[in-house]
Every structure is written in structure tokens, then in C-alpha cells.
Amino acid sequence: MNKFAIAIHGGAGTILPSLMTPEKEQAYRGALTNAINAGMALLKVGANAEEAVEAAVMSLEDFPLFNAGCGAVFTHQGTHQMDASIMEGKNLTAGAVSGISRIKNPIQLARAIKEKSGHVYLSGEEAEAFASTCGFRFEPNEYFYSEERYQQWLAVKDTDSYQLDHADKLEQGEKKFGTVGAVALDVHGNLAAATSTGGMTNKRYGRIGDTPIIGAGTYANNQTCAISCTGHGEFFIRAVVAYDISCLIEYKGLSLAEACKFVVNDKLVKMGGEGGLVAIDKFGNISLPFNSEGMYRAWSYADGLVQTAIYKD
Ligand code: ASP
């Protein structure tokens, strides 16, 4: 039994050592470590799991190489539309938001929706109107601009295809889902999960993936586990991935590792859904399954030792 623990991801996909520079790898590992430390600093002093996953995801949203917050990809219209959700396992309360373009840390807005709106899920301009009633500051477009993301979008903007994060390198084999997420168990025995994304490059028609959908991209239940997903959202929605894993534990008595393996490496693979997730159960066991080449991930138990990984081990 682990007293408390946290695990995070910065997206899964075709992440290959051959496509990485040592500098970039160091930057990714540093960002993952910072996010774990942000969550652990709270867990160590008895904060609840929800505060820890929010802090970890905010740290990831502030790192431009991940597809969330300041690193969000461009839509077909050349804008940014971000999605996020958060859930507490203690009382099954949740907050979610989609299609927002001006909030620095969408995960904070998801939490505010959970706590103050009386609803679970708000979207678009009206969600931003709610944000302003809560005192959120709006960022200008430039805050979400990065040359790399802009070039990715330019390469596909005149086509009908929507693409995964880092799609500009698809010809060379790189394909990455850069969504970020965190799961945690606190000293009080509470579980929580949080996920945040910019979605897919060149997405249009208000496309929304699994990230803000409770049960698909995010789920937490103190009786079972907490899950945050990354991958091809359409498949994760159809497979109801996060809730499915919780149900396999609750109704079928599977262990966390068995449930994760079945859903990610069997069910999703048969459907053609690429991606992965981070999961933690009520005993503090951590699972980090993915069916792609790699997944940016990191974890720590109560001993405070931070471990990071990117490729298949
Ligand atoms: N799951 C996200 C989506 O479909 C993408 C990702 O994981 O990067 O919007």
C-alpha cells in the first residue's frame, strides 16, 4: 500500500529515439519532473488528490512542447480550442470544458466549473463568460502562438485532414498525441484525475475528442482507480476507456494492471485506436499502458523519487 502517489503523461504516439535530439529529450524530462514535483509538493503536506492533479497539469500546460495550454495546436481557422476535465473519486464530482481559446490554464476552469457552476460541462464562449464571472484572466492570441505549431498547421491547413500533434513529421514517421494529464492518490485515500488538450491540428466543425468527456478521457472513483487518457480521441470515446477500466475492477475484480492491459493493449488495438493512459488505484498501484511507440510519462511514490520515461522499455 502506497500512502500517496502521482503519475502524469504528456501524450502518446510515434515517439522514436531517432527523431529526438538530446536537448529536446532533456527539456521533456525536465518538464515532466517539474510537473511531478508540483503535485508531490502538495501531496506531501496532506493536500487532496484533486489539488495535486490540478497543479501537475497546470505545470504541463505551461510547457510549450506539449499540446495543451500555451502549446495548444491550431484549428482549421487558425485559432486554438482547448478542452479539459477533472474528476474527484471521493464523491464522483467532475468538471469539464471544451472549445475555449483564451484561458491560460484550462484545467483551472474545469475545476471552477465543477466547484461553482452547478453543472459538469460547459463549452465555448459561454464557458469563457462563466470564467470571467469567476475572475479568470484572458490571454491574448499571441500567448498560444508557437512557430513550430504554426508550421504544423500551415502544412495541412488547405486540406480536409485533421492531424495529430507533430503531424508535420508524419512523413518521417513521427506522430504524437501531446495531451497532458495526471492521476493521484492522497494520504486521505482520495483519488483524482485531470486531463487537458489542444485537440488535433486543423480540427474543424467544433470537433471535440475524449479529453473533456468524463468516462472516456478522464475518470476517478475512490472504490477503484483514477485514469487520464491520451490518444486518438474518437476511439477513446467509443471505447469509453477510462470508465471501462474502472468497471473491470469494480464489477469483474480485475487488478489495475489487468484492466489497463485488456483495454489498451487488446480492446483498443482491435478497434484501431492508438494511444495510452496513466492510472492509479486505491492502493497506490500505478499503471502506464500504451499501444503506440512511446508515451511521455513520469511517476512518483511517497518516497519522492521521480521517474520519467518516454519510449517502450
Ligand atoms: N485525445 C486527444 C484528442 O483526441 C488527443 C491527444 O491525446 O493528444 O483530442
Coordinates of N, CA, C and O and ligand atoms in Angstrom, one line a residue, residues 9-12 67 83 162 164-165 176-180 195-200 203 207-212 217 229-237 274-276, ligand 1:
H9 N 1.1 12.2 -17.7 CA 1.6 11.9 -19.1 C 1.6 13.2 -19.9 O 0.9 14.2 -19.5
G10 N 2.4 13.2 -20.9 CA 2.5 14.4 -21.8 C 2.2 14.0 -23.2 O 2.7 14.5 -24.2
G11 N 1.4 12.9 -23.4 CA 0.9 12.4 -24.7 C 1.7 11.2 -25.1 O 2.8 10.9 -24.7
A12 N 0.9 10.4 -25.9 CA 1.5 9.1 -26.5 C 1.6 9.3 -28.0 O 1.2 10.3 -28.6
N67 N 0.9 19.6 -26.1 CA -0.3 20.1 -26.8 C -1.4 20.4 -25.8 O -2.4 19.8 -25.8
D83 N -9.6 21.9 -24.6 CA -10.6 21.1 -23.8 C -9.9 20.6 -22.5 O -8.7 20.3 -22.6
Y162 N -7.6 16.4 -40.5 CA -7.1 16.9 -39.2 C -6.0 16.0 -38.8 O -6.0 14.8 -39.2
L164 N -2.7 14.7 -36.0 CA -2.2 14.5 -34.7 C -1.1 15.5 -34.4 O -0.5 16.1 -35.3
D165 N -0.9 15.7 -33.2 CA 0.2 16.6 -32.8 C 1.5 16.2 -33.5 O 1.8 15.0 -33.6
K176 N 2.3 12.2 -32.8 CA 2.3 12.3 -31.4 C 1.0 12.9 -30.9 O 0.5 13.9 -31.5
F177 N 0.4 12.3 -29.9 CA -0.7 12.9 -29.2 C -0.1 13.7 -28.0 O 0.3 13.0 -27.1
G178 N -0.2 15.0 -28.0 CA 0.5 15.7 -26.9 C -0.3 16.2 -25.7 O 0.1 17.1 -25.0
T179 N -1.5 15.6 -25.6 CA -2.3 15.9 -24.5 C -1.6 15.7 -23.2 O -0.7 14.8 -23.1
V180 N -2.0 16.4 -22.1 CA -1.4 16.1 -20.8 C -2.4 15.7 -19.8 O -3.6 16.0 -19.9
T195 N -7.2 16.0 -17.1 CA -6.6 15.9 -18.5 C -6.9 17.2 -19.2 O -7.9 17.9 -19.0
S196 N -5.9 17.6 -20.1 CA -6.0 18.9 -20.8 C -5.4 18.8 -22.2 O -4.3 18.2 -22.3
T197 N -6.0 19.4 -23.2 CA -5.5 19.3 -24.5 C -5.9 20.4 -25.5 O -6.8 21.2 -25.2
G198 N -5.1 20.6 -26.5 CA -5.5 21.5 -27.6 C -6.2 20.7 -28.7 O -6.6 21.3 -29.7
G199 N -6.3 19.4 -28.6 CA -7.0 18.6 -29.6 C -6.1 18.2 -30.7 O -5.0 17.8 -30.5
M200 N -6.7 18.3 -31.9 CA -5.9 17.9 -33.1 C -5.7 19.1 -34.1 O -6.6 19.9 -34.3
K203 N -8.3 20.7 -36.7 CA -9.6 20.3 -36.4 C -10.6 21.3 -36.8 O -10.3 22.5 -36.8
R207 N -14.9 20.1 -33.5 CA -14.5 18.8 -33.1 C -14.0 18.7 -31.7 O -13.2 19.5 -31.2
I208 N -14.5 17.8 -30.9 CA -14.1 17.5 -29.5 C -13.7 16.1 -29.4 O -14.4 15.2 -29.9
G209 N -12.6 15.8 -28.7 CA -12.1 14.5 -28.5 C -12.6 13.9 -27.2 O -13.6 14.4 -26.6
D210 N -11.8 13.0 -26.7 CA -12.2 12.3 -25.4 C -11.8 13.1 -24.2 O -12.4 12.8 -23.1
T211 N -10.9 14.0 -24.3 CA -10.3 14.7 -23.1 C -11.3 15.3 -22.1 O -11.2 15.1 -20.9
P212 N -12.3 16.0 -22.6 CA -13.3 16.6 -21.7 C -14.4 15.7 -21.3 O -15.3 16.1 -20.6
G217 N -12.0 10.1 -21.5 CA -10.6 10.5 -21.3 C -10.2 10.7 -19.9 O -9.0 10.7 -19.6
C229 N -6.4 9.8 -20.0 CA -6.0 9.2 -21.3 C -5.4 10.2 -22.3 O -5.5 11.4 -22.2
T230 N -4.6 9.6 -23.3 CA -4.1 10.4 -24.4 C -4.2 9.4 -25.6 O -3.8 8.3 -25.5
G231 N -4.6 9.9 -26.7 CA -4.6 9.1 -27.9 C -5.7 9.6 -28.9 O -6.2 10.7 -28.8
H232 N -6.0 8.8 -29.9 CA -6.9 9.1 -30.9 C -8.4 9.2 -30.3 O -9.0 8.2 -30.1
G233 N -8.8 10.4 -30.0 CA -9.9 10.6 -29.2 C -11.2 9.9 -29.6 O -12.0 9.4 -28.8
E234 N -11.4 9.8 -30.9 CA -12.6 9.2 -31.4 C -12.8 7.8 -30.9 O -13.8 7.3 -30.6
F235 N -11.6 7.1 -30.9 CA -11.6 5.7 -30.5 C -11.8 5.6 -28.9 O -12.5 4.7 -28.4
F236 N -11.2 6.5 -28.2 CA -11.3 6.5 -26.8 C -12.7 6.8 -26.3 O -13.2 6.3 -25.3
I237 N -13.4 7.7 -27.1 CA -14.8 7.9 -26.8 C -15.7 6.7 -27.0 O -16.4 6.2 -26.1
E274 N -5.2 4.2 -31.3 CA -3.9 4.3 -30.8 C -3.8 5.3 -29.6 O -4.5 6.3 -29.6
G275 N -2.9 4.9 -28.6 CA -2.8 5.9 -27.5 C -2.4 5.1 -26.2 O -1.9 4.0 -26.3
G276 N -2.6 5.8 -25.1 CA -2.3 5.2 -23.8 C -2.9 6.0 -22.7 O -3.8 6.9 -22.9
Ligands
ASP1 N1 -7.1 12.6 -27.0 C1 -6.9 13.9 -27.6 C2 -8.0 14.2 -28.6 O1 -8.4 13.3 -29.3 C3 -5.6 14.0 -28.4 C4 -4.4 13.6 -27.6 O2 -4.4 12.8 -26.7 O3 -3.3 14.3 -27.8 O4 -8.4 15.3 -28.7

